[in-house]
């Protein structure tokens, strides 16, 4: 540790980095420790993929639009920031979700949780799955659990338990919105470890999911009453509310945007941060929250940094379109629909945004949001914005009969934004962290590329990294005091 006031730096000003800064500041202040804290962000603004814009009375999310209410870290952060009263849930009159099958929209049967049936009667009546496919899915109730404890792919697990039809026609389209990946390449342990626990504890995935549903009321007890019955939650003025709240809470520290870091080097007990403009700063601790493909060159002196380059990222886009309600030829009583790969369409899903979230459009107006891009469908980045809009409109015309000209469109390209966790990912991450701790003990790395891609997961990881840095530096200070 330096003899001056310790200086800590967080590299990356997305939701993970801002959360890490917030909780590190809170922890150090609660312990009465003197410190300097900097957050440096290469982009022009803080917040990462979160980007809310207001246009002519519309509230538009260019990045993520919501989060799972049952995941505590983001709700806890909202309370910590005094923003709990800004939370809002989905429209209770638009609970339906559809899945496309052979060019037609089929309602997703009630009782499906992440594509797993918890009510067998509605599942047996759905037109999404053939009679043979339904019998195969029901075999999950009788199949033995897997005794081998090693990791396996999410796709192999789900096909083993529920069959190919359920995987391809229901589960894969649902999960595309989370990872946009190939389920046969994604790690079960890293993506949905609860599925494996259900199999081990209940033998059956269906029985395990039914048992877990009994705890829904307990999981939602911590929520404000206004959103207690909503699966998904956001903020009344968009997710930018959370970013603005964090930036305001951090106004007393050193926040720098438009500042890129080129490399991190260990210098004795400190870390030298070398910036892209050539200047250097010595700091006593670093939390690195950039995507793994950006983190790898910053840690070039670390042999294990090459492992970070092996984590693939998928690019996705969304096309937002606004319409007059009178031009919409269908009922707005659903949150949207999902499109399986087998349908051969450009879009992977569509959210009826203004039906799902009542605060997002003025009276008499409608907002739709189409999603494009997933594993194996990565040619779209070469298309122009006009082509993206045209292809999305084509699919909406085919599926919904929507021919009207949009009032306006908004295209967002999220290049290399969806990290893919391969089989064995958690073991590889643990091995990387061991080497990092040995060579650069005061550098901590975290973010969506490691242990969860959702906003609550990123917030949790930011807080955990903040606690790790606080614990490490606190112990170093104690050692220095004893030595003196």
Short mmCIF file of C-alpha atoms in Angstrom, two decimals:
data_model
loop_
_atom_site.label_atom_id
_atom_site.label_comp_id
_atom_site.label_asym_id
_atom_site.label_seq_id
_atom_site.Cartn_x
_atom_site.Cartn_y
_atom_site.Cartn_z
CA UNK A 1 0.00 0.00 0.00
CA UNK A 2 1.10 3.56 -0.61
CA UNK A 3 1.85 5.80 2.35
CA UNK A 4 -0.61 8.43 1.07
CA UNK A 5 -4.39 8.14 1.07
CA UNK A 6 -5.14 4.90 -0.84
CA UNK A 7 -6.36 5.42 -4.37
CA UNK A 8 -8.71 2.84 -5.92
CA UNK A 9 -9.77 2.79 -9.56
CA UNK A 10 -12.66 1.11 -11.34
CA UNK A 11 -12.16 0.60 -15.05
CA UNK A 12 -15.49 0.57 -16.90
CA UNK A 13 -18.50 2.74 -16.13
CA UNK A 14 -21.30 0.36 -17.04
CA UNK A 15 -23.79 -0.94 -14.49
CA UNK A 16 -21.19 -3.32 -13.00
CA UNK A 17 -18.58 -0.60 -12.58
CA UNK A 18 -20.98 1.97 -11.15
CA UNK A 19 -22.38 -0.61 -8.72
CA UNK A 20 -18.86 -1.57 -7.65
CA UNK A 21 -18.03 2.09 -7.05
CA UNK A 22 -21.23 2.68 -5.09
CA UNK A 23 -20.75 -0.28 -2.78
CA UNK A 24 -17.01 0.27 -2.36
CA UNK A 25 -17.61 3.88 -1.38
CA UNK A 26 -20.38 2.85 1.00
CA UNK A 27 -18.24 0.15 2.62
CA UNK A 28 -15.12 2.28 3.06
CA UNK A 29 -17.10 5.20 4.48
CA UNK A 30 -18.89 2.89 6.94
CA UNK A 31 -15.48 1.73 8.18
CA UNK A 32 -14.15 5.27 8.47
CA UNK A 33 -11.35 4.60 5.99
CA UNK A 34 -9.75 7.43 4.03
CA UNK A 35 -9.66 6.81 0.29
CA UNK A 36 -9.68 8.26 -3.20
CA UNK A 37 -11.92 6.57 -5.73
CA UNK A 38 -11.95 6.97 -9.51
CA UNK A 39 -14.20 5.48 -12.18
CA UNK A 40 -12.89 5.72 -15.73
CA UNK A 41 -15.10 4.99 -18.73
CA UNK A 42 -13.91 4.91 -22.33
CA UNK A 43 -17.31 5.86 -23.73
CA UNK A 44 -18.89 9.28 -23.70
CA UNK A 45 -21.48 8.36 -21.06
CA UNK A 46 -21.88 6.09 -18.06
CA UNK A 47 -24.32 3.21 -17.93
CA UNK A 48 -22.97 0.76 -20.51
CA UNK A 49 -25.75 -0.81 -22.56
CA UNK A 50 -28.45 1.01 -20.58
CA UNK A 51 -29.74 3.87 -22.71
CA UNK A 52 -33.16 5.47 -22.29
CA UNK A 53 -34.37 8.23 -24.60
CA UNK A 54 -37.54 10.32 -24.46
CA UNK A 55 -39.08 11.33 -27.76
CA UNK A 56 -42.44 13.05 -28.32
CA UNK A 57 -43.86 11.55 -25.13
CA UNK A 58 -42.40 8.08 -25.75
CA UNK A 59 -40.01 6.42 -23.27
CA UNK A 60 -37.69 4.24 -25.35
CA UNK A 61 -35.09 1.76 -24.14
CA UNK A 62 -32.31 1.28 -26.68
CA UNK A 63 -30.66 -1.39 -24.51
CA UNK A 64 -32.20 -3.64 -21.84
CA UNK A 65 -35.75 -2.72 -20.92
CA UNK A 66 -36.36 -4.52 -17.62
CA UNK A 67 -35.17 -7.09 -15.10
CA UNK A 68 -36.51 -10.06 -13.15
CA UNK A 69 -38.26 -8.87 -10.01
CA UNK A 70 -37.19 -11.94 -8.01
CA UNK A 71 -33.49 -11.08 -8.31
CA UNK A 72 -32.67 -9.14 -5.17
CA UNK A 73 -29.49 -7.20 -6.02
CA UNK A 74 -31.16 -4.65 -8.28
CA UNK A 75 -34.14 -4.18 -5.95
CA UNK A 76 -31.75 -3.73 -3.02
CA UNK A 77 -29.81 -1.15 -5.02
CA UNK A 78 -33.03 0.71 -5.82
CA UNK A 79 -33.76 0.89 -2.09
CA UNK A 80 -30.18 1.96 -1.33
CA UNK A 81 -30.57 4.81 -3.82
CA UNK A 82 -34.04 5.78 -2.61
CA UNK A 83 -35.57 4.87 -5.98
CA UNK A 84 -37.96 2.13 -4.90
CA UNK A 85 -41.00 4.36 -5.55
CA UNK A 86 -39.92 4.70 -9.19
CA UNK A 87 -40.31 0.97 -9.84
CA UNK A 88 -43.15 -0.18 -12.07
CA UNK A 89 -44.41 -3.55 -13.23
CA UNK A 90 -45.90 -4.90 -16.43
CA UNK A 91 -49.47 -4.29 -17.57
CA UNK A 92 -51.63 -7.01 -15.93
CA UNK A 93 -53.93 -6.92 -18.97
CA UNK A 94 -51.11 -8.02 -21.29
CA UNK A 95 -49.91 -11.23 -19.69
CA UNK A 96 -50.14 -13.40 -22.80
CA UNK A 97 -47.02 -14.41 -24.71
CA UNK A 98 -46.99 -16.08 -28.10
CA UNK A 99 -44.57 -18.32 -29.97
CA UNK A 100 -44.52 -18.62 -33.74
CA UNK A 101 -45.13 -22.09 -35.14
CA UNK A 102 -45.33 -22.63 -38.92
CA UNK A 103 -45.97 -18.93 -39.50
CA UNK A 104 -48.80 -18.67 -36.96
CA UNK A 105 -48.84 -17.27 -33.44
CA UNK A 106 -49.66 -19.81 -30.72
CA UNK A 107 -50.28 -18.69 -27.18
CA UNK A 108 -47.67 -19.99 -24.79
CA UNK A 109 -49.57 -22.25 -22.38
CA UNK A 110 -50.06 -20.97 -18.83
CA UNK A 111 -47.77 -22.46 -16.25
CA UNK A 112 -44.59 -22.45 -18.32
CA UNK A 113 -41.57 -21.21 -16.37
CA UNK A 114 -38.52 -20.72 -18.60
CA UNK A 115 -40.25 -23.12 -20.98
CA UNK A 116 -40.71 -25.84 -18.36
CA UNK A 117 -44.34 -26.87 -17.75
CA UNK A 118 -45.66 -26.60 -14.21
CA UNK A 119 -49.30 -27.14 -15.22
CA UNK A 120 -49.72 -30.23 -17.36
CA UNK A 121 -53.29 -29.70 -18.62
CA UNK A 122 -52.58 -26.43 -20.53
CA UNK A 123 -49.34 -27.91 -21.83
CA UNK A 124 -51.12 -30.98 -23.18
CA UNK A 125 -53.59 -28.74 -25.05
CA UNK A 126 -51.04 -26.50 -26.80
CA UNK A 127 -50.59 -26.65 -30.57
CA UNK A 128 -46.91 -25.81 -30.22
CA UNK A 129 -45.90 -29.39 -29.48
CA UNK A 130 -46.96 -32.60 -31.24
CA UNK A 131 -48.64 -35.44 -29.28
CA UNK A 132 -45.39 -37.39 -29.47
CA UNK A 133 -43.46 -34.36 -28.20
CA UNK A 134 -45.84 -33.98 -25.27
CA UNK A 135 -45.43 -37.61 -24.27
CA UNK A 136 -41.66 -37.22 -24.51
CA UNK A 137 -41.73 -34.14 -22.27
CA UNK A 138 -43.89 -35.97 -19.72
CA UNK A 139 -41.24 -38.69 -19.51
CA UNK A 140 -39.24 -36.21 -17.41
CA UNK A 141 -41.53 -37.23 -14.56
CA UNK A 142 -40.15 -40.80 -14.74
CA UNK A 143 -36.58 -40.46 -15.99
CA UNK A 144 -33.78 -40.96 -13.44
CA UNK A 145 -31.50 -38.12 -12.53
CA UNK A 146 -28.03 -37.87 -14.02
CA UNK A 147 -25.47 -39.20 -11.56
CA UNK A 148 -22.41 -37.63 -13.23
CA UNK A 149 -21.60 -34.26 -11.65
CA UNK A 150 -19.53 -32.77 -14.49
CA UNK A 151 -20.82 -29.81 -16.49
CA UNK A 152 -22.88 -30.37 -19.63
CA UNK A 153 -24.44 -28.09 -22.22
CA UNK A 154 -27.78 -26.46 -21.52
CA UNK A 155 -29.15 -27.91 -24.77
CA UNK A 156 -28.12 -31.47 -23.98
CA UNK A 157 -29.60 -31.20 -20.48
CA UNK A 158 -32.97 -29.85 -21.66
CA UNK A 159 -33.21 -32.32 -24.53
CA UNK A 160 -32.32 -35.14 -22.15
CA UNK A 161 -35.07 -34.13 -19.74
CA UNK A 162 -37.84 -32.74 -21.98
CA UNK A 163 -37.08 -33.82 -25.53
CA UNK A 164 -36.10 -32.11 -28.76
CA UNK A 165 -39.45 -30.48 -29.55
CA UNK A 166 -39.79 -28.61 -26.26
CA UNK A 167 -36.20 -27.45 -26.53
CA UNK A 168 -36.44 -26.17 -30.11
CA UNK A 169 -40.00 -24.83 -30.13
CA UNK A 170 -40.33 -23.31 -26.65
CA UNK A 171 -37.21 -23.20 -24.48
CA UNK A 172 -34.63 -22.08 -27.05
CA UNK A 173 -36.70 -19.10 -28.27
CA UNK A 174 -37.25 -18.05 -24.66
CA UNK A 175 -33.58 -18.26 -23.77
CA UNK A 176 -32.52 -16.45 -26.96
CA UNK A 177 -33.51 -13.19 -25.30
CA UNK A 178 -31.04 -13.86 -22.47
CA UNK A 179 -27.99 -15.29 -24.19
CA UNK A 180 -28.76 -15.27 -27.96
CA UNK A 181 -26.59 -18.38 -28.08
CA UNK A 182 -26.50 -21.99 -29.17
CA UNK A 183 -27.89 -23.96 -26.23
CA UNK A 184 -25.69 -26.92 -27.18
CA UNK A 185 -22.61 -24.78 -26.54
CA UNK A 186 -23.75 -22.98 -23.39
CA UNK A 187 -22.73 -24.30 -19.97
CA UNK A 188 -25.56 -25.54 -17.78
CA UNK A 189 -23.67 -24.72 -14.59
CA UNK A 190 -22.91 -21.17 -15.72
CA UNK A 191 -26.34 -20.31 -17.15
CA UNK A 192 -29.03 -22.17 -15.22
CA UNK A 193 -27.46 -24.05 -12.30
CA UNK A 194 -30.91 -24.17 -10.68
CA UNK A 195 -32.01 -26.64 -13.39
CA UNK A 196 -29.31 -29.07 -12.35
CA UNK A 197 -30.23 -28.60 -8.67
CA UNK A 198 -33.86 -29.37 -9.48
CA UNK A 199 -32.88 -32.60 -11.19
CA UNK A 200 -30.62 -33.62 -8.33
CA UNK A 201 -33.07 -32.71 -5.55
CA UNK A 202 -36.36 -33.73 -7.17
CA UNK A 203 -35.16 -36.18 -9.85
CA UNK A 204 -37.54 -34.50 -12.31
CA UNK A 205 -37.09 -31.02 -13.79
CA UNK A 206 -40.86 -30.54 -13.94
CA UNK A 207 -41.34 -31.56 -10.31
CA UNK A 208 -38.43 -29.35 -9.28
CA UNK A 209 -39.91 -26.34 -11.07
CA UNK A 210 -43.34 -26.97 -9.53
CA UNK A 211 -41.73 -27.08 -6.08
CA UNK A 212 -39.84 -23.85 -6.75
CA UNK A 213 -43.05 -22.09 -7.79
CA UNK A 214 -44.35 -22.53 -4.26
CA UNK A 215 -41.73 -20.03 -3.09
CA UNK A 216 -42.83 -17.25 -5.48
CA UNK A 217 -44.74 -15.42 -2.77
CA UNK A 218 -41.72 -15.55 -0.49
CA UNK A 219 -39.44 -14.26 -3.27
CA UNK A 220 -41.72 -11.27 -3.98
CA UNK A 221 -42.25 -10.29 -0.35
CA UNK A 222 -39.32 -7.86 -0.52
CA UNK A 223 -40.82 -5.94 -3.43
CA UNK A 224 -42.75 -2.69 -3.16
CA UNK A 225 -46.50 -3.48 -3.25
CA UNK A 226 -46.91 -1.77 -6.64
CA UNK A 227 -44.76 -4.39 -8.39
CA UNK A 228 -45.23 -7.41 -6.17
CA UNK A 229 -47.25 -9.34 -8.75
CA UNK A 230 -45.05 -8.57 -11.75
CA UNK A 231 -42.41 -10.98 -13.05
CA UNK A 232 -40.55 -8.16 -14.81
CA UNK A 233 -39.89 -4.69 -13.42
CA UNK A 234 -38.42 -1.43 -14.68
CA UNK A 235 -38.51 2.25 -13.70
CA UNK A 236 -41.29 4.66 -14.59
CA UNK A 237 -38.94 6.86 -16.59
CA UNK A 238 -36.77 4.03 -17.87
CA UNK A 239 -33.65 2.24 -16.68
CA UNK A 240 -31.66 5.44 -17.06
CA UNK A 241 -33.19 6.30 -13.68
CA UNK A 242 -30.90 3.74 -12.08
CA UNK A 243 -27.80 5.05 -13.87
CA UNK A 244 -28.65 8.65 -12.96
CA UNK A 245 -29.19 7.62 -9.35
CA UNK A 246 -25.79 5.94 -9.20
CA UNK A 247 -23.99 8.86 -10.85
CA UNK A 248 -25.64 11.28 -8.43
CA UNK A 249 -24.67 9.09 -5.45
CA UNK A 250 -21.09 9.09 -6.74
CA UNK A 251 -20.81 12.82 -7.47
CA UNK A 252 -18.23 13.28 -4.72
CA UNK A 253 -15.75 10.87 -6.33
CA UNK A 254 -13.64 11.15 -9.48
CA UNK A 255 -15.88 10.17 -12.43
CA UNK A 256 -14.18 10.34 -15.84
CA UNK A 257 -15.87 9.55 -19.15
CA UNK A 258 -14.12 9.53 -22.52
CA UNK A 259 -11.01 8.07 -20.86
CA UNK A 260 -9.60 4.80 -22.16
CA UNK A 261 -7.14 2.50 -20.39
CA UNK A 262 -4.43 0.79 -22.47
CA UNK A 263 -2.74 -1.51 -19.94
CA UNK A 264 -2.39 -2.51 -16.29
CA UNK A 265 1.06 -3.37 -14.86
CA UNK A 266 2.02 -4.55 -11.41
CA UNK A 267 4.49 -2.19 -9.68
CA UNK A 268 5.42 -3.66 -6.32
CA UNK A 269 2.33 -3.47 -4.13
CA UNK A 270 0.59 -1.07 -6.49
CA UNK A 271 -0.85 -1.20 -9.99
CA UNK A 272 0.23 1.16 -12.74
CA UNK A 273 -2.68 2.22 -14.92
CA UNK A 274 -1.46 3.26 -18.37
CA UNK A 275 -4.02 5.29 -20.27
CA UNK A 276 -4.55 5.47 -24.01
CA UNK A 277 -3.30 9.05 -24.08
CA UNK A 278 0.00 7.90 -22.55
CA UNK A 279 -0.29 9.22 -19.02
CA UNK A 280 0.11 6.86 -16.05
CA UNK A 281 -1.28 6.63 -12.52
CA UNK A 282 -0.27 4.41 -9.61
CA UNK A 283 -3.23 3.04 -7.65
CA UNK A 284 -3.66 0.72 -4.69
CA UNK A 285 -6.47 -1.38 -6.11
CA UNK A 286 -8.33 -1.91 -9.38
CA UNK A 287 -11.70 -3.39 -10.27
CA UNK A 288 -11.81 -4.19 -13.99
CA UNK A 289 -15.37 -4.41 -15.36
CA UNK A 290 -14.92 -4.17 -19.13
CA UNK A 291 -16.01 -6.98 -21.51
CA UNK A 292 -13.50 -9.82 -21.46
CA UNK A 293 -12.27 -9.11 -25.00
CA UNK A 294 -11.36 -5.59 -23.85
CA UNK A 295 -9.90 -6.77 -20.54
CA UNK A 296 -7.52 -9.28 -22.16
CA UNK A 297 -5.14 -6.69 -23.74
CA UNK A 298 -5.15 -4.66 -20.51
CA UNK A 299 -3.76 -7.71 -18.71
CA UNK A 300 -1.35 -8.69 -21.49
CA UNK A 301 1.47 -9.41 -19.01
CA UNK A 302 -0.66 -12.13 -17.43
CA UNK A 303 -0.36 -15.47 -19.29
CA UNK A 304 -3.88 -16.47 -18.33
CA UNK A 305 -5.28 -13.37 -20.06
CA UNK A 306 -5.38 -15.43 -23.25
CA UNK A 307 -8.23 -17.40 -21.67
CA UNK A 308 -10.39 -14.27 -21.70
CA UNK A 309 -10.12 -14.12 -25.48
CA UNK A 310 -11.81 -17.51 -25.72
CA UNK A 311 -15.10 -16.16 -24.38
CA UNK A 312 -17.22 -15.46 -27.45
CA UNK A 313 -19.72 -12.63 -27.72
CA UNK A 314 -22.80 -12.46 -29.93
CA UNK A 315 -24.01 -9.24 -31.58
CA UNK A 316 -27.69 -8.28 -31.47
CA UNK A 317 -29.80 -5.36 -32.61
CA UNK A 318 -33.24 -4.02 -31.90
CA UNK A 319 -35.57 -2.08 -34.15
CA UNK A 320 -38.11 0.13 -32.40
CA UNK A 321 -41.15 1.35 -34.33
CA UNK A 322 -43.90 3.74 -33.27
CA UNK A 323 -47.41 3.68 -34.78
CA UNK A 324 -50.83 5.24 -34.39
CA UNK A 325 -53.13 2.85 -32.54
CA UNK A 326 -55.71 3.06 -35.32
CA UNK A 327 -53.19 1.48 -37.72
CA UNK A 328 -52.62 -1.63 -35.57
CA UNK A 329 -54.77 -4.53 -36.87
CA UNK A 330 -54.56 -6.73 -33.77
CA UNK A 331 -55.36 -6.75 -30.07
CA UNK A 332 -52.75 -5.36 -27.68
CA UNK A 333 -53.42 -7.91 -24.94
CA UNK A 334 -50.00 -9.59 -24.94
CA UNK A 335 -46.43 -8.73 -24.04
CA UNK A 336 -45.11 -10.03 -27.36
CA UNK A 337 -44.03 -13.12 -29.23
CA UNK A 338 -40.96 -15.31 -29.78
CA UNK A 339 -39.62 -16.75 -33.03
CA UNK A 340 -37.84 -20.15 -33.11
CA UNK A 341 -34.88 -20.62 -35.44
CA UNK A 342 -36.83 -23.09 -37.54
CA UNK A 343 -39.22 -20.37 -38.73
CA UNK A 344 -36.55 -18.82 -40.95
CA UNK A 345 -37.47 -15.22 -40.10
CA UNK A 346 -35.10 -12.33 -39.46
CA UNK A 347 -36.50 -11.25 -36.11
CA UNK A 348 -35.99 -13.47 -33.06
CA UNK A 349 -38.74 -11.85 -30.99
CA UNK A 350 -41.02 -8.84 -30.78
CA UNK A 351 -42.15 -6.98 -27.68
CA UNK A 352 -45.44 -5.08 -27.81
CA UNK A 353 -43.71 -2.50 -25.68
CA UNK A 354 -46.55 -0.06 -25.06
CA UNK A 355 -48.88 -2.94 -24.17
CA UNK A 356 -46.38 -4.50 -21.79
CA UNK A 357 -45.26 -1.19 -20.25
CA UNK A 358 -48.05 1.40 -20.08
CA UNK A 359 -45.67 4.30 -19.40
CA UNK A 360 -43.81 3.98 -22.71
CA UNK A 361 -46.21 5.65 -25.18
CA UNK A 362 -48.67 8.58 -25.25
CA UNK A 363 -52.40 7.88 -25.55
CA UNK A 364 -53.36 6.61 -28.98
CA UNK A 365 -49.81 5.54 -29.84
CA UNK A 366 -48.11 2.15 -29.95
CA UNK A 367 -44.47 1.08 -29.69
CA UNK A 368 -43.13 -2.27 -30.95
CA UNK A 369 -39.59 -3.53 -30.50
CA UNK A 370 -38.15 -6.22 -32.76
CA UNK A 371 -34.99 -8.17 -31.94
CA UNK A 372 -32.46 -9.35 -34.50
CA UNK A 373 -29.37 -11.56 -34.14
CA UNK A 374 -28.40 -14.76 -32.36
CA UNK A 375 -25.76 -17.47 -32.64
CA UNK A 376 -25.49 -18.66 -36.23
CA UNK A 377 -27.29 -15.54 -37.50
CA UNK A 378 -24.54 -12.94 -37.45
CA UNK A 379 -24.62 -11.52 -40.99
CA UNK A 380 -26.89 -8.63 -40.00
CA UNK A 381 -24.14 -6.19 -38.84
CA UNK A 382 -23.30 -5.58 -42.51
CA UNK A 383 -26.86 -4.45 -43.22
CA UNK A 384 -27.82 -0.78 -43.19
CA UNK A 385 -30.32 0.58 -40.68
CA UNK A 386 -32.82 0.84 -43.52
CA UNK A 387 -32.37 -2.87 -44.29
CA UNK A 388 -32.85 -3.80 -40.65
CA UNK A 389 -36.09 -1.82 -40.50
CA UNK A 390 -37.28 -3.26 -43.82
CA UNK A 391 -36.66 -6.87 -42.75
CA UNK A 392 -38.35 -6.32 -39.38
CA UNK A 393 -41.37 -4.75 -41.07
CA UNK A 394 -41.53 -7.66 -43.52
CA UNK A 395 -41.75 -10.16 -40.65
CA UNK A 396 -44.41 -8.08 -38.84
CA UNK A 397 -46.44 -7.90 -42.05
CA UNK A 398 -46.23 -11.69 -42.49
CA UNK A 399 -47.06 -12.53 -38.87
CA UNK A 400 -49.38 -9.73 -37.77
CA UNK A 401 -50.68 -8.16 -40.97
CA UNK A 402 -49.11 -4.84 -39.99
CA UNK A 403 -48.66 -2.75 -43.14
CA UNK A 404 -48.75 0.80 -41.77
CA UNK A 405 -45.80 3.16 -42.09
CA UNK A 406 -44.15 3.80 -38.71
CA UNK A 407 -44.30 7.30 -37.23
CA UNK A 408 -40.61 6.87 -36.52
CA UNK A 409 -38.02 4.11 -36.09
CA UNK A 410 -35.02 3.74 -33.82
CA UNK A 411 -32.29 1.20 -34.56
CA UNK A 412 -29.77 0.11 -31.91
CA UNK A 413 -26.76 -2.07 -32.68
CA UNK A 414 -25.32 -3.87 -29.68
CA UNK A 415 -22.17 -5.33 -31.16
CA UNK A 416 -20.34 -8.06 -29.21
CA UNK A 417 -22.75 -7.56 -26.33
CA UNK A 418 -23.88 -11.07 -25.34
CA UNK A 419 -21.16 -13.21 -23.71
CA UNK A 420 -21.37 -16.95 -24.29
CA UNK A 421 -20.48 -19.28 -21.42
CA UNK A 422 -19.04 -22.53 -22.85
CA UNK A 423 -19.18 -25.87 -21.06
CA UNK A 424 -16.57 -25.72 -18.29
CA UNK A 425 -16.80 -21.92 -18.09
CA UNK A 426 -16.91 -21.72 -14.29
CA UNK A 427 -13.83 -23.90 -13.92
CA UNK A 428 -11.95 -21.80 -16.47
CA UNK A 429 -12.93 -18.59 -14.67
CA UNK A 430 -11.80 -19.99 -11.31
CA UNK A 431 -8.44 -20.96 -12.77
CA UNK A 432 -8.01 -17.52 -14.33
CA UNK A 433 -8.83 -15.78 -11.06
CA UNK A 434 -6.26 -17.88 -9.21
CA UNK A 435 -3.49 -16.77 -11.55
CA UNK A 436 -4.66 -13.15 -11.44
CA UNK A 437 -4.61 -13.22 -7.63
CA UNK A 438 -1.08 -14.65 -7.67
CA UNK A 439 0.40 -12.12 -10.12
CA UNK A 440 -1.76 -9.02 -9.53
CA UNK A 441 -3.34 -9.48 -6.09
CA UNK A 442 -4.89 -6.01 -5.90
CA UNK A 443 -6.64 -6.31 -9.29
CA UNK A 444 -10.14 -7.77 -9.34
CA UNK A 445 -12.04 -8.53 -12.53
CA UNK A 446 -15.78 -9.01 -12.93
CA UNK A 447 -18.76 -8.32 -15.15
CA UNK A 448 -21.19 -9.96 -17.55
CA UNK A 449 -18.49 -12.15 -19.10
CA UNK A 450 -18.06 -14.09 -15.85
CA UNK A 451 -21.07 -14.92 -13.67
CA UNK A 452 -24.32 -13.67 -15.20
CA UNK A 453 -25.46 -11.33 -17.96
CA UNK A 454 -28.61 -9.74 -16.51
CA UNK A 455 -28.65 -6.37 -14.76
CA UNK A 456 -29.14 -7.91 -11.28
CA UNK A 457 -26.26 -10.31 -11.95
CA UNK A 458 -23.98 -7.45 -12.96
CA UNK A 459 -24.92 -5.44 -9.89
CA UNK A 460 -24.29 -8.46 -7.66
CA UNK A 461 -20.88 -9.02 -9.23
CA UNK A 462 -19.97 -5.36 -8.85
CA UNK A 463 -20.84 -5.45 -5.17
CA UNK A 464 -18.92 -8.70 -4.63
CA UNK A 465 -15.82 -7.23 -6.30
CA UNK A 466 -16.12 -4.11 -4.13
CA UNK A 467 -16.22 -6.27 -1.00
CA UNK A 468 -13.23 -8.31 -2.19
CA UNK A 469 -11.17 -5.18 -2.80
CA UNK A 470 -12.20 -3.69 0.54
CA UNK A 471 -11.30 -6.90 2.37
CA UNK A 472 -7.95 -7.24 0.61
CA UNK A 473 -6.86 -3.63 1.12
CA UNK A 474 -8.11 -3.64 4.68
CA UNK A 475 -5.92 -6.63 5.45
CA UNK A 476 -2.95 -4.97 3.75
CA UNK A 477 -3.42 -1.85 5.87
CA UNK A 478 -3.48 -3.97 9.01
CA UNK A 479 -0.26 -5.72 7.96
CA UNK A 480 1.41 -2.37 7.30
CA UNK A 481 0.32 -1.06 10.71
CA UNK A 482 1.77 -4.12 12.47
CA UNK A 483 5.03 -3.79 10.51
CA UNK A 484 5.42 -0.19 11.65
#
